[in-house]
């Protein structure tokens, strides 16, 4: 396999389903959790039955007095620990892995989980009175879990015959590599690909057609199998896949492709690299949504006295509504969210009513971000006295917690921008719409309003491609410090 450059960034550092994962794949992944739990408990029960089998009692008499129900009651928390180790081992990730890789992970994770049990069993003997039960449970758990997962794989492959879980792909390339891929996908349905388009070159008409197919839910992934494709072509397809939130794969002999994360596959003897949009796929999306719901509820309760005081101050300070939810001519205030979809936006009003359009006309010469899609007015005369204080400490954004609870925003993510600002995005800027917009993010803790737009996009892209729960926690903990020191507020 030829070397592939993955250079894209040079930086520091309810539930929605992002492609390329299919809904059936998520359903099967979710089903693995109770299935693994039942398999581990069944292994414990089988180990208990074996201990009382005449063959084993003849070898070593049973010297403990333990009922099966009591044993299973102790085995349940052990099984839950087992599942946690499975999760850390990547056994609940939604991306496809080879059977050998999955079986090796089961062996390693089961051994790790049982090692923790042994540490207690051998030194304190508080869990089980029999080391045989622990050893037999470990071995049988590996066997039972492996068999159950192989059965799930078999069921998934059977459903592929009915196009359930099939990935619809468009293959682009005029060479034997593209021909081999199309032939392999058409002949080997167990791979889970269905070719819905075969194209030799990329044209503007093809880009429009692929965009229409993606928007009409007729296309899941694009495979570029042309190693001679220009950088412009590769970036155009990558930007298209980002904007329409579909998968992008390319043959492994393409050099210097602009990607952040990648998975390696081999089909028909052809090495292929799959671009991963973000770790916020599958379980990452589930975790982040649960975190958003719990976090926003807690923050709404904690900040309610501040929000009440802000509402009273706004009403006493100037005429107009408490919330900024409409722009001029009573048009609803909108922001662009995940996948480029607009949503109704509101926050505390910090400006005089009916002055929104002034930013594009009377105040255009005061724009500190000329040349970028965003508009920032320094010492904005439209801002009220209370509004200036609220902006200083980001109090005007506290109502966004309700948007997080409603699922339109996230606690952490790229800031949402106006539709008229997004219209001026270049294709590579639309990566920020891969996930939900956030109240705070990498850009906000790195300079807030002082950052150039391109730097803000780079930081947000870094977050999207390197997301982790710990990164979210770091950003949330650092945000109050940045706000209190008022760095970059405007």
CSV table of C-alpha atoms in Angstrom, one decimal:
chain,number,residue,atom,x,y,z
A,1,UNK,CA,0.0,0.0,0.0
A,2,UNK,CA,1.4,3.4,-1.0
A,3,UNK,CA,2.0,6.1,1.6
A,4,UNK,CA,-1.0,8.4,2.1
A,5,UNK,CA,-0.5,11.9,3.5
A,6,UNK,CA,-3.1,12.9,6.0
A,7,UNK,CA,-2.1,16.5,6.4
A,8,UNK,CA,-5.1,18.8,6.8
A,9,UNK,CA,-4.6,20.9,9.8
A,10,UNK,CA,-1.7,22.3,11.7
A,11,UNK,CA,-3.3,23.2,15.0
A,12,UNK,CA,-3.1,23.1,18.8
A,13,UNK,CA,-5.1,21.9,20.4
A,14,UNK,CA,-33.0,13.9,20.4
A,15,UNK,CA,-30.4,11.5,18.7
A,16,UNK,CA,-29.4,12.2,15.1
A,17,UNK,CA,-27.6,9.6,12.9
A,18,UNK,CA,-24.7,10.8,10.8
A,19,UNK,CA,-23.8,8.8,7.7
A,20,UNK,CA,-22.0,6.8,6.5
A,21,UNK,CA,-23.5,4.6,9.3
A,22,UNK,CA,-26.9,3.2,8.4
A,23,UNK,CA,-29.8,3.1,10.8
A,24,UNK,CA,-29.8,-0.7,10.7
A,25,UNK,CA,-26.1,-0.7,11.7
A,26,UNK,CA,-26.9,1.5,14.7
A,27,UNK,CA,-29.8,-0.8,15.6
A,28,UNK,CA,-27.5,-3.9,15.5
A,29,UNK,CA,-24.8,-2.1,17.5
A,30,UNK,CA,-27.3,-1.1,20.2
A,31,UNK,CA,-28.6,-4.7,20.3
A,32,UNK,CA,-25.0,-5.9,21.0
A,33,UNK,CA,-25.1,-4.4,24.5
A,34,UNK,CA,-28.0,-6.5,25.9
A,35,UNK,CA,-26.8,-9.5,23.8
A,36,UNK,CA,-23.3,-9.4,25.3
A,37,UNK,CA,-24.8,-9.0,28.8
A,38,UNK,CA,-27.0,-12.1,28.3
A,39,UNK,CA,-24.1,-14.0,26.8
A,40,UNK,CA,-21.8,-13.2,29.8
A,41,UNK,CA,-24.6,-14.1,32.3
A,42,UNK,CA,-25.3,-17.3,30.4
A,43,UNK,CA,-21.6,-18.1,30.6
A,44,UNK,CA,-21.7,-17.6,34.3
A,45,UNK,CA,-24.7,-19.9,34.7
A,46,UNK,CA,-23.1,-22.5,32.5
A,47,UNK,CA,-19.9,-22.3,34.5
A,48,UNK,CA,-21.9,-22.8,37.7
A,49,UNK,CA,-23.7,-25.9,36.2
A,50,UNK,CA,-20.3,-27.3,35.1
A,51,UNK,CA,-18.9,-27.0,38.6
A,52,UNK,CA,-21.6,-29.4,39.9
A,53,UNK,CA,-21.2,-31.8,37.0
A,54,UNK,CA,-20.1,-35.3,38.3
A,55,UNK,CA,-17.0,-35.1,36.2
A,56,UNK,CA,-15.7,-32.1,38.0
A,57,UNK,CA,-17.0,-32.9,41.4
A,58,UNK,CA,-15.2,-36.2,41.2
A,59,UNK,CA,-12.0,-34.4,40.5
A,60,UNK,CA,-12.5,-31.9,43.3
A,61,UNK,CA,-15.5,-31.9,45.6
A,62,UNK,CA,-17.5,-28.7,46.0
A,63,UNK,CA,-16.6,-27.1,49.3
A,64,UNK,CA,-18.7,-23.9,49.1
A,65,UNK,CA,-22.3,-23.3,49.8
A,66,UNK,CA,-23.6,-20.9,47.1
A,67,UNK,CA,-27.0,-20.9,45.4
A,68,UNK,CA,-27.2,-20.1,41.7
A,69,UNK,CA,-29.4,-17.1,42.3
A,70,UNK,CA,-26.9,-15.6,44.7
A,71,UNK,CA,-24.1,-16.4,42.2
A,72,UNK,CA,-25.9,-14.6,39.3
A,73,UNK,CA,-26.6,-11.6,41.6
A,74,UNK,CA,-22.9,-11.2,42.1
A,75,UNK,CA,-22.2,-12.0,38.4
A,76,UNK,CA,-24.4,-9.1,37.2
A,77,UNK,CA,-22.2,-6.2,38.3
A,78,UNK,CA,-19.2,-8.2,37.0
A,79,UNK,CA,-21.0,-8.5,33.7
A,80,UNK,CA,-21.6,-4.7,33.6
A,81,UNK,CA,-17.9,-4.2,34.3
A,82,UNK,CA,-17.2,-6.5,31.4
A,83,UNK,CA,-19.4,-4.4,29.1
A,84,UNK,CA,-17.5,-1.3,30.1
A,85,UNK,CA,-14.2,-2.9,29.2
A,86,UNK,CA,-15.8,-4.0,25.9
A,87,UNK,CA,-16.7,-0.4,25.2
A,88,UNK,CA,-13.2,0.8,25.9
A,89,UNK,CA,-11.9,-1.9,23.6
A,90,UNK,CA,-13.9,-0.5,20.8
A,91,UNK,CA,-16.4,-3.4,20.6
A,92,UNK,CA,-19.4,-1.0,20.3
A,93,UNK,CA,-18.0,1.2,17.5
A,94,UNK,CA,-20.2,1.3,14.5
A,95,UNK,CA,-17.5,1.1,11.8
A,96,UNK,CA,-17.1,-2.2,10.2
A,97,UNK,CA,-14.1,-4.3,11.3
A,98,UNK,CA,-12.9,-7.7,10.2
A,99,UNK,CA,-14.1,-10.8,12.0
A,100,UNK,CA,-10.5,-11.6,13.1
A,101,UNK,CA,-10.1,-8.1,14.6
A,102,UNK,CA,-13.4,-8.4,16.5
A,103,UNK,CA,-12.6,-11.8,17.9
A,104,UNK,CA,-9.2,-10.6,19.0
A,105,UNK,CA,-10.8,-7.7,20.8
A,106,UNK,CA,-13.3,-10.0,22.5
A,107,UNK,CA,-10.4,-12.1,23.8
A,108,UNK,CA,-8.3,-9.2,25.0
A,109,UNK,CA,-11.2,-7.3,26.6
A,110,UNK,CA,-12.6,-10.5,28.3
A,111,UNK,CA,-9.1,-11.2,29.7
A,112,UNK,CA,-8.8,-7.7,31.0
A,113,UNK,CA,-12.2,-7.8,32.7
A,114,UNK,CA,-11.4,-11.2,34.3
A,115,UNK,CA,-8.0,-9.9,35.4
A,116,UNK,CA,-9.8,-7.3,37.4
A,117,UNK,CA,-12.1,-10.0,38.9
A,118,UNK,CA,-9.1,-12.2,39.7
A,119,UNK,CA,-7.4,-9.3,41.5
A,120,UNK,CA,-10.4,-9.4,43.9
A,121,UNK,CA,-11.0,-13.1,43.9
A,122,UNK,CA,-7.5,-14.3,44.6
A,123,UNK,CA,-6.6,-11.8,47.2
A,124,UNK,CA,-9.9,-11.2,49.1
A,125,UNK,CA,-12.2,-14.0,47.9
A,126,UNK,CA,-15.1,-11.7,48.3
A,127,UNK,CA,-16.8,-12.3,45.0
A,128,UNK,CA,-16.6,-16.1,44.4
A,129,UNK,CA,-15.6,-19.0,46.6
A,130,UNK,CA,-14.4,-20.9,43.6
A,131,UNK,CA,-11.6,-19.9,41.2
A,132,UNK,CA,-13.0,-22.6,38.9
A,133,UNK,CA,-16.2,-20.5,38.5
A,134,UNK,CA,-14.1,-17.4,37.5
A,135,UNK,CA,-11.9,-19.4,35.0
A,136,UNK,CA,-14.8,-21.2,33.4
A,137,UNK,CA,-16.9,-18.0,33.3
A,138,UNK,CA,-14.1,-16.3,31.5
A,139,UNK,CA,-13.6,-19.0,28.9
A,140,UNK,CA,-17.3,-19.6,28.3
A,141,UNK,CA,-17.9,-15.8,28.0
A,142,UNK,CA,-15.4,-15.5,25.2
A,143,UNK,CA,-17.1,-18.4,23.4
A,144,UNK,CA,-20.7,-17.3,24.0
A,145,UNK,CA,-20.0,-13.6,23.1
A,146,UNK,CA,-18.1,-14.7,19.9
A,147,UNK,CA,-20.9,-17.0,18.8
A,148,UNK,CA,-23.6,-14.4,19.5
A,149,UNK,CA,-21.7,-11.8,17.5
A,150,UNK,CA,-21.1,-14.2,14.6
A,151,UNK,CA,-24.8,-14.8,14.5
A,152,UNK,CA,-25.5,-11.1,14.4
A,153,UNK,CA,-23.0,-10.7,11.5
A,154,UNK,CA,-24.8,-13.5,9.7
A,155,UNK,CA,-28.2,-11.8,10.2
A,156,UNK,CA,-26.8,-8.6,8.9
A,157,UNK,CA,-25.4,-10.3,5.8
A,158,UNK,CA,-28.8,-12.0,5.2
A,159,UNK,CA,-30.6,-8.6,5.4
A,160,UNK,CA,-28.2,-7.2,2.7
A,161,UNK,CA,-30.1,-9.4,0.2
A,162,UNK,CA,-33.1,-7.2,0.9
A,163,UNK,CA,-31.0,-4.0,0.7
A,164,UNK,CA,-31.3,-3.5,4.4
A,165,UNK,CA,-28.1,-1.9,5.6
A,166,UNK,CA,-26.7,-1.6,2.1
A,167,UNK,CA,-24.5,1.4,1.3
A,168,UNK,CA,-25.4,3.0,-2.0
A,169,UNK,CA,-22.2,4.2,-3.6
A,170,UNK,CA,-21.1,6.2,-6.7
A,171,UNK,CA,-17.8,5.0,-8.1
A,172,UNK,CA,-15.8,7.6,-10.1
A,173,UNK,CA,-12.8,6.6,-12.2
A,174,UNK,CA,-11.8,5.6,-15.7
A,175,UNK,CA,-9.3,2.8,-15.0
A,176,UNK,CA,-9.1,-0.9,-14.2
A,177,UNK,CA,-9.3,-0.1,-10.5
A,178,UNK,CA,-12.7,1.4,-10.8
A,179,UNK,CA,-13.8,-1.5,-13.0
A,180,UNK,CA,-12.6,-4.0,-10.4
A,181,UNK,CA,-14.4,-2.3,-7.6
A,182,UNK,CA,-17.7,-2.1,-9.5
A,183,UNK,CA,-17.4,-5.8,-10.5
A,184,UNK,CA,-16.6,-6.8,-6.9
A,185,UNK,CA,-19.5,-4.8,-5.4
A,186,UNK,CA,-22.0,-6.2,-7.9
A,187,UNK,CA,-20.9,-9.8,-7.5
A,188,UNK,CA,-20.2,-9.9,-3.7
A,189,UNK,CA,-23.3,-8.5,-2.0
A,190,UNK,CA,-22.0,-9.5,1.4
A,191,UNK,CA,-19.7,-6.5,1.3
A,192,UNK,CA,-22.8,-4.3,1.7
A,193,UNK,CA,-22.3,-2.0,-1.2
A,194,UNK,CA,-24.8,-1.3,-4.0
A,195,UNK,CA,-23.5,0.7,-7.0
A,196,UNK,CA,-26.0,3.4,-7.9
A,197,UNK,CA,-23.6,5.4,-10.2
A,198,UNK,CA,-20.6,4.7,-12.3
A,199,UNK,CA,-18.8,7.8,-13.7
A,200,UNK,CA,-15.6,8.3,-15.5
A,201,UNK,CA,-14.8,12.0,-14.7
A,202,UNK,CA,-16.0,14.7,-12.4
A,203,UNK,CA,-17.9,17.5,-14.0
A,204,UNK,CA,-20.1,20.3,-12.7
A,205,UNK,CA,-23.1,18.4,-13.9
A,206,UNK,CA,-22.0,15.3,-12.0
A,207,UNK,CA,-21.4,17.3,-8.8
A,208,UNK,CA,-25.0,18.6,-9.1
A,209,UNK,CA,-26.3,15.2,-9.8
A,210,UNK,CA,-24.5,13.7,-6.8
A,211,UNK,CA,-25.7,16.5,-4.6
A,212,UNK,CA,-29.3,15.9,-5.7
A,213,UNK,CA,-29.0,12.2,-5.1
A,214,UNK,CA,-27.6,12.8,-1.6
A,215,UNK,CA,-30.4,15.3,-0.7
A,216,UNK,CA,-33.0,12.8,-2.0
A,217,UNK,CA,-31.5,10.0,0.2
A,218,UNK,CA,-30.4,8.1,-2.8
A,219,UNK,CA,-26.6,8.1,-2.1
A,220,UNK,CA,-24.6,7.2,0.9
A,221,UNK,CA,-21.0,7.3,-0.2
A,222,UNK,CA,-18.7,8.4,-3.0
A,223,UNK,CA,-15.7,6.3,-4.0
A,224,UNK,CA,-13.0,8.1,-6.0
A,225,UNK,CA,-11.0,5.4,-7.8
A,226,UNK,CA,-8.9,7.6,-10.0
A,227,UNK,CA,-5.3,8.1,-8.8
A,228,UNK,CA,-4.8,10.7,-11.5
A,229,UNK,CA,-7.6,13.0,-10.2
A,230,UNK,CA,-6.5,16.5,-9.6
A,231,UNK,CA,-6.3,18.0,-6.2
A,232,UNK,CA,-9.1,20.4,-7.2
A,233,UNK,CA,-11.3,17.4,-8.0
A,234,UNK,CA,-10.5,15.6,-4.8
A,235,UNK,CA,-11.2,18.7,-2.7
A,236,UNK,CA,-14.4,19.3,-4.6
A,237,UNK,CA,-15.7,15.8,-3.8
A,238,UNK,CA,-14.5,16.0,-0.2
A,239,UNK,CA,-16.3,19.3,0.2
A,240,UNK,CA,-19.4,17.9,-1.4
A,241,UNK,CA,-19.4,14.9,1.0
A,242,UNK,CA,-18.9,17.3,3.9
A,243,UNK,CA,-21.8,19.6,2.8
A,244,UNK,CA,-24.2,16.7,2.1
A,245,UNK,CA,-23.0,14.6,5.0
A,246,UNK,CA,-22.2,11.4,3.0
A,247,UNK,CA,-19.2,9.2,3.1
A,248,UNK,CA,-16.1,9.7,1.0
A,249,UNK,CA,-13.6,7.0,0.1
A,250,UNK,CA,-10.7,7.0,-2.2
A,251,UNK,CA,-8.0,4.6,-3.5
A,252,UNK,CA,-5.0,4.4,-1.3
A,253,UNK,CA,-2.5,5.6,-3.9
A,254,UNK,CA,-3.8,9.2,-3.8
A,255,UNK,CA,-1.2,11.4,-2.2
A,256,UNK,CA,-1.6,14.5,-0.1
A,257,UNK,CA,-5.4,14.2,0.2
A,258,UNK,CA,-6.9,16.6,2.6
A,259,UNK,CA,-8.4,14.4,5.3
A,260,UNK,CA,-8.3,14.4,9.0
A,261,UNK,CA,-9.1,10.8,10.1
A,262,UNK,CA,-9.1,7.6,8.0
A,263,UNK,CA,-9.9,3.9,8.0
A,264,UNK,CA,-8.2,1.4,5.7
A,265,UNK,CA,-10.2,-1.2,3.7
A,266,UNK,CA,-9.4,-3.6,0.9
A,267,UNK,CA,-11.9,-4.6,-1.7
A,268,UNK,CA,-11.1,-6.7,-4.8
A,269,UNK,CA,-7.4,-6.4,-3.8
A,270,UNK,CA,-7.7,-2.6,-4.0
A,271,UNK,CA,-6.5,-0.7,-1.0
A,272,UNK,CA,-9.1,2.0,-0.1
A,273,UNK,CA,-9.1,4.8,2.5
A,274,UNK,CA,-12.4,5.9,4.1
A,275,UNK,CA,-12.6,9.5,5.3
A,276,UNK,CA,-14.1,9.6,8.8
A,277,UNK,CA,-16.0,12.9,9.2
A,278,UNK,CA,-15.9,12.9,13.0
A,279,UNK,CA,-15.7,10.6,16.0
A,280,UNK,CA,-19.2,12.0,16.7
A,281,UNK,CA,-20.7,9.0,15.0
A,282,UNK,CA,-22.8,6.3,16.6
A,283,UNK,CA,-21.9,6.0,20.3
A,284,UNK,CA,-20.2,9.4,20.2
A,285,UNK,CA,-23.4,11.1,19.0
A,286,UNK,CA,-25.4,9.2,21.7
A,287,UNK,CA,-23.0,10.2,24.4
A,288,UNK,CA,-22.9,13.8,23.4
A,289,UNK,CA,-26.7,14.1,23.2
A,290,UNK,CA,-27.1,12.5,26.7
A,291,UNK,CA,-24.4,14.9,28.0
A,292,UNK,CA,-26.2,17.8,26.4
A,293,UNK,CA,-29.6,17.0,27.9
A,294,UNK,CA,-28.2,16.4,31.4
A,295,UNK,CA,-25.8,19.4,31.2
A,296,UNK,CA,-28.4,21.9,29.8
A,297,UNK,CA,-31.0,20.9,32.4
A,298,UNK,CA,-28.4,21.5,35.2
A,299,UNK,CA,-27.2,24.8,33.7
A,300,UNK,CA,-30.8,26.1,33.2
A,301,UNK,CA,-31.5,25.5,36.9
A,302,UNK,CA,-28.2,27.0,38.1
A,303,UNK,CA,-28.4,30.1,35.8
A,304,UNK,CA,-32.2,30.7,36.3
A,305,UNK,CA,-31.6,33.5,38.9
A,306,UNK,CA,-29.2,35.2,36.5
A,307,UNK,CA,-31.6,34.9,33.6
A,308,UNK,CA,-34.5,36.3,35.7
A,309,UNK,CA,-32.3,39.3,36.7
A,310,UNK,CA,-31.3,39.8,33.1
A,311,UNK,CA,-34.9,39.7,31.9
A,312,UNK,CA,-35.9,42.4,34.5
A,313,UNK,CA,-32.9,44.6,33.6
A,314,UNK,CA,-33.6,44.4,29.9
A,315,UNK,CA,-37.2,45.4,30.4
A,316,UNK,CA,-36.3,48.3,32.6
A,317,UNK,CA,-33.4,49.5,30.4
A,318,UNK,CA,-35.1,49.9,27.0
A,319,UNK,CA,-38.3,49.3,25.1
A,320,UNK,CA,-38.8,46.1,23.3
A,321,UNK,CA,-39.0,42.3,23.9
A,322,UNK,CA,-36.8,40.5,26.4
A,323,UNK,CA,-35.6,37.9,23.8
A,324,UNK,CA,-34.0,38.6,20.5
A,325,UNK,CA,-36.1,36.2,18.4
A,326,UNK,CA,-37.0,38.3,15.4
A,327,UNK,CA,-35.1,40.6,13.1
A,328,UNK,CA,-36.3,43.6,11.1
A,329,UNK,CA,-39.9,43.4,9.8
A,330,UNK,CA,-40.7,40.7,12.4
A,331,UNK,CA,-38.9,38.1,10.4
A,332,UNK,CA,-37.8,35.2,12.7
A,333,UNK,CA,-34.2,35.1,13.7
A,334,UNK,CA,-32.6,32.1,12.1
A,335,UNK,CA,-29.2,30.4,12.3
A,336,UNK,CA,-27.7,27.6,10.3
A,337,UNK,CA,-27.4,24.3,12.1
A,338,UNK,CA,-26.3,20.7,11.5
A,339,UNK,CA,-26.2,19.6,7.9
A,340,UNK,CA,-26.8,23.2,6.8
A,341,UNK,CA,-30.4,23.2,8.1
A,342,UNK,CA,-31.7,26.5,9.5
A,343,UNK,CA,-33.4,26.7,12.9
A,344,UNK,CA,-35.2,29.3,14.9
A,345,UNK,CA,-32.7,31.1,17.2
A,346,UNK,CA,-33.2,33.3,20.3
A,347,UNK,CA,-31.1,34.9,23.0
A,348,UNK,CA,-31.5,37.8,25.4
A,349,UNK,CA,-31.9,41.1,23.5
A,350,UNK,CA,-28.8,43.2,23.8
A,351,UNK,CA,-29.6,45.8,21.0
A,352,UNK,CA,-32.2,48.4,20.3
A,353,UNK,CA,-35.2,46.7,18.4
A,354,UNK,CA,-35.3,47.1,14.6
A,355,UNK,CA,-31.6,47.8,14.1
A,356,UNK,CA,-30.4,44.4,12.8
A,357,UNK,CA,-30.0,45.5,9.2
A,358,UNK,CA,-27.8,48.5,10.1
A,359,UNK,CA,-24.8,46.1,10.2
A,360,UNK,CA,-25.0,45.8,6.4
A,361,UNK,CA,-25.7,49.5,5.6
A,362,UNK,CA,-25.1,52.4,8.0
A,363,UNK,CA,-22.5,50.5,10.1
A,364,UNK,CA,-20.8,48.6,7.2
A,365,UNK,CA,-17.7,50.8,7.3
A,366,UNK,CA,-17.2,49.8,11.0
A,367,UNK,CA,-17.0,46.1,10.1
A,368,UNK,CA,-13.8,44.7,11.6
A,369,UNK,CA,-14.0,41.5,9.6
A,370,UNK,CA,-14.2,42.8,6.1
A,371,UNK,CA,-13.3,40.2,3.6
A,372,UNK,CA,-14.7,37.3,5.6
A,373,UNK,CA,-18.2,35.9,5.7
A,374,UNK,CA,-18.8,37.3,9.2
A,375,UNK,CA,-19.7,40.8,10.3
A,376,UNK,CA,-18.4,42.2,13.5
A,377,UNK,CA,-19.1,45.8,14.5
A,378,UNK,CA,-16.6,47.3,17.0
A,379,UNK,CA,-18.1,49.6,19.7
A,380,UNK,CA,-21.6,48.8,18.2
A,381,UNK,CA,-23.9,51.8,18.8
A,382,UNK,CA,-26.9,49.6,18.6
A,383,UNK,CA,-26.1,47.9,21.8
A,384,UNK,CA,-27.9,49.0,25.0
A,385,UNK,CA,-26.3,49.7,28.3
A,386,UNK,CA,-27.6,46.4,29.8
A,387,UNK,CA,-26.7,44.7,26.5
A,388,UNK,CA,-23.1,45.8,26.7
A,389,UNK,CA,-22.8,44.4,30.2
A,390,UNK,CA,-24.5,41.1,29.2
A,391,UNK,CA,-22.2,40.7,26.2
A,392,UNK,CA,-19.2,41.3,28.4
A,393,UNK,CA,-20.0,38.2,30.3
A,394,UNK,CA,-22.0,36.3,27.6
A,395,UNK,CA,-25.1,36.5,29.7
A,396,UNK,CA,-27.1,37.2,26.6
A,397,UNK,CA,-26.4,33.7,25.4
A,398,UNK,CA,-27.8,31.9,28.5
A,399,UNK,CA,-31.2,31.2,26.8
A,400,UNK,CA,-29.3,29.0,24.3
A,401,UNK,CA,-29.4,26.3,27.0
A,402,UNK,CA,-33.0,25.8,26.0
A,403,UNK,CA,-31.9,25.3,22.4
A,404,UNK,CA,-29.5,22.7,23.6
A,405,UNK,CA,-32.3,20.9,25.5
A,406,UNK,CA,-34.5,21.0,22.4
A,407,UNK,CA,-31.7,19.4,20.3
A,408,UNK,CA,-31.0,22.3,18.0
A,409,UNK,CA,-27.7,23.1,19.5
A,410,UNK,CA,-25.0,21.5,21.6
A,411,UNK,CA,-23.1,22.7,24.7
A,412,UNK,CA,-19.9,22.5,22.7
A,413,UNK,CA,-19.4,23.0,19.0
A,414,UNK,CA,-18.9,25.6,16.3
A,415,UNK,CA,-20.9,28.8,16.9
A,416,UNK,CA,-24.1,29.1,14.7
A,417,UNK,CA,-23.9,31.8,12.0
A,418,UNK,CA,-26.6,33.8,10.1
A,419,UNK,CA,-27.9,32.4,6.8
A,420,UNK,CA,-26.6,35.5,5.0
A,421,UNK,CA,-23.1,34.9,6.4
A,422,UNK,CA,-23.1,31.2,5.5
A,423,UNK,CA,-23.9,32.2,1.9
A,424,UNK,CA,-20.4,33.5,1.6
A,425,UNK,CA,-18.8,30.3,2.9
A,426,UNK,CA,-16.3,28.6,0.6
A,427,UNK,CA,-16.9,24.8,0.2
A,428,UNK,CA,-14.2,23.9,2.7
A,429,UNK,CA,-15.9,26.1,5.4
A,430,UNK,CA,-19.0,23.9,5.4
A,431,UNK,CA,-17.2,21.2,7.4
A,432,UNK,CA,-18.4,23.1,10.5
A,433,UNK,CA,-22.0,22.0,9.7
A,434,UNK,CA,-21.1,18.3,10.1
A,435,UNK,CA,-22.2,18.6,13.8
A,436,UNK,CA,-24.6,20.7,15.8
A,437,UNK,CA,-23.6,24.3,16.6
A,438,UNK,CA,-22.5,24.9,20.1
A,439,UNK,CA,-22.7,27.6,22.9
A,440,UNK,CA,-19.0,27.4,23.3
A,441,UNK,CA,-16.1,25.8,21.4
A,442,UNK,CA,-12.5,25.7,20.5
A,443,UNK,CA,-12.6,29.2,18.9
A,444,UNK,CA,-14.4,30.7,21.9
A,445,UNK,CA,-11.7,29.6,24.4
A,446,UNK,CA,-8.9,30.6,22.0
A,447,UNK,CA,-9.7,34.3,21.5
A,448,UNK,CA,-13.4,34.7,21.0
A,449,UNK,CA,-14.1,37.7,18.8
A,450,UNK,CA,-10.4,38.4,18.2
A,451,UNK,CA,-9.9,35.4,16.0
A,452,UNK,CA,-9.8,35.7,12.2
A,453,UNK,CA,-12.6,33.7,10.5
A,454,UNK,CA,-10.2,31.3,8.9
A,455,UNK,CA,-8.5,30.5,12.2
A,456,UNK,CA,-12.0,30.0,13.8
A,457,UNK,CA,-12.9,27.5,11.0
A,458,UNK,CA,-9.6,25.7,11.5
A,459,UNK,CA,-10.1,25.4,15.3
A,460,UNK,CA,-13.7,24.2,14.8
A,461,UNK,CA,-12.5,21.7,12.2
A,462,UNK,CA,-9.9,20.4,14.6
A,463,UNK,CA,-12.7,19.9,17.2
A,464,UNK,CA,-14.9,18.1,14.8
A,465,UNK,CA,-12.1,15.7,13.7
A,466,UNK,CA,-10.6,15.1,17.2
A,467,UNK,CA,-13.7,15.2,19.4
A,468,UNK,CA,-13.7,13.3,22.7
A,469,UNK,CA,-15.6,13.6,25.9
A,470,UNK,CA,-12.5,14.9,27.6
A,471,UNK,CA,-12.1,17.7,25.0
A,472,UNK,CA,-15.7,18.7,25.7
A,473,UNK,CA,-15.1,18.8,29.4
A,474,UNK,CA,-11.9,20.8,28.9
A,475,UNK,CA,-13.7,23.4,26.8
A,476,UNK,CA,-16.6,23.7,29.2
A,477,UNK,CA,-14.3,24.1,32.2
A,478,UNK,CA,-12.1,26.7,30.4
A,479,UNK,CA,-15.0,28.8,29.1
A,480,UNK,CA,-15.9,30.5,32.4
A,481,UNK,CA,-12.3,31.5,32.9
A,482,UNK,CA,-12.2,33.1,29.4
A,483,UNK,CA,-15.6,34.8,30.0
A,484,UNK,CA,-14.5,36.2,33.4
A,485,UNK,CA,-11.4,37.7,31.9
A,486,UNK,CA,-13.5,39.0,29.0
A,487,UNK,CA,-11.0,38.0,26.4
A,488,UNK,CA,-12.2,39.0,23.0
A,489,UNK,CA,-15.8,39.8,24.0
A,490,UNK,CA,-17.7,42.1,21.7
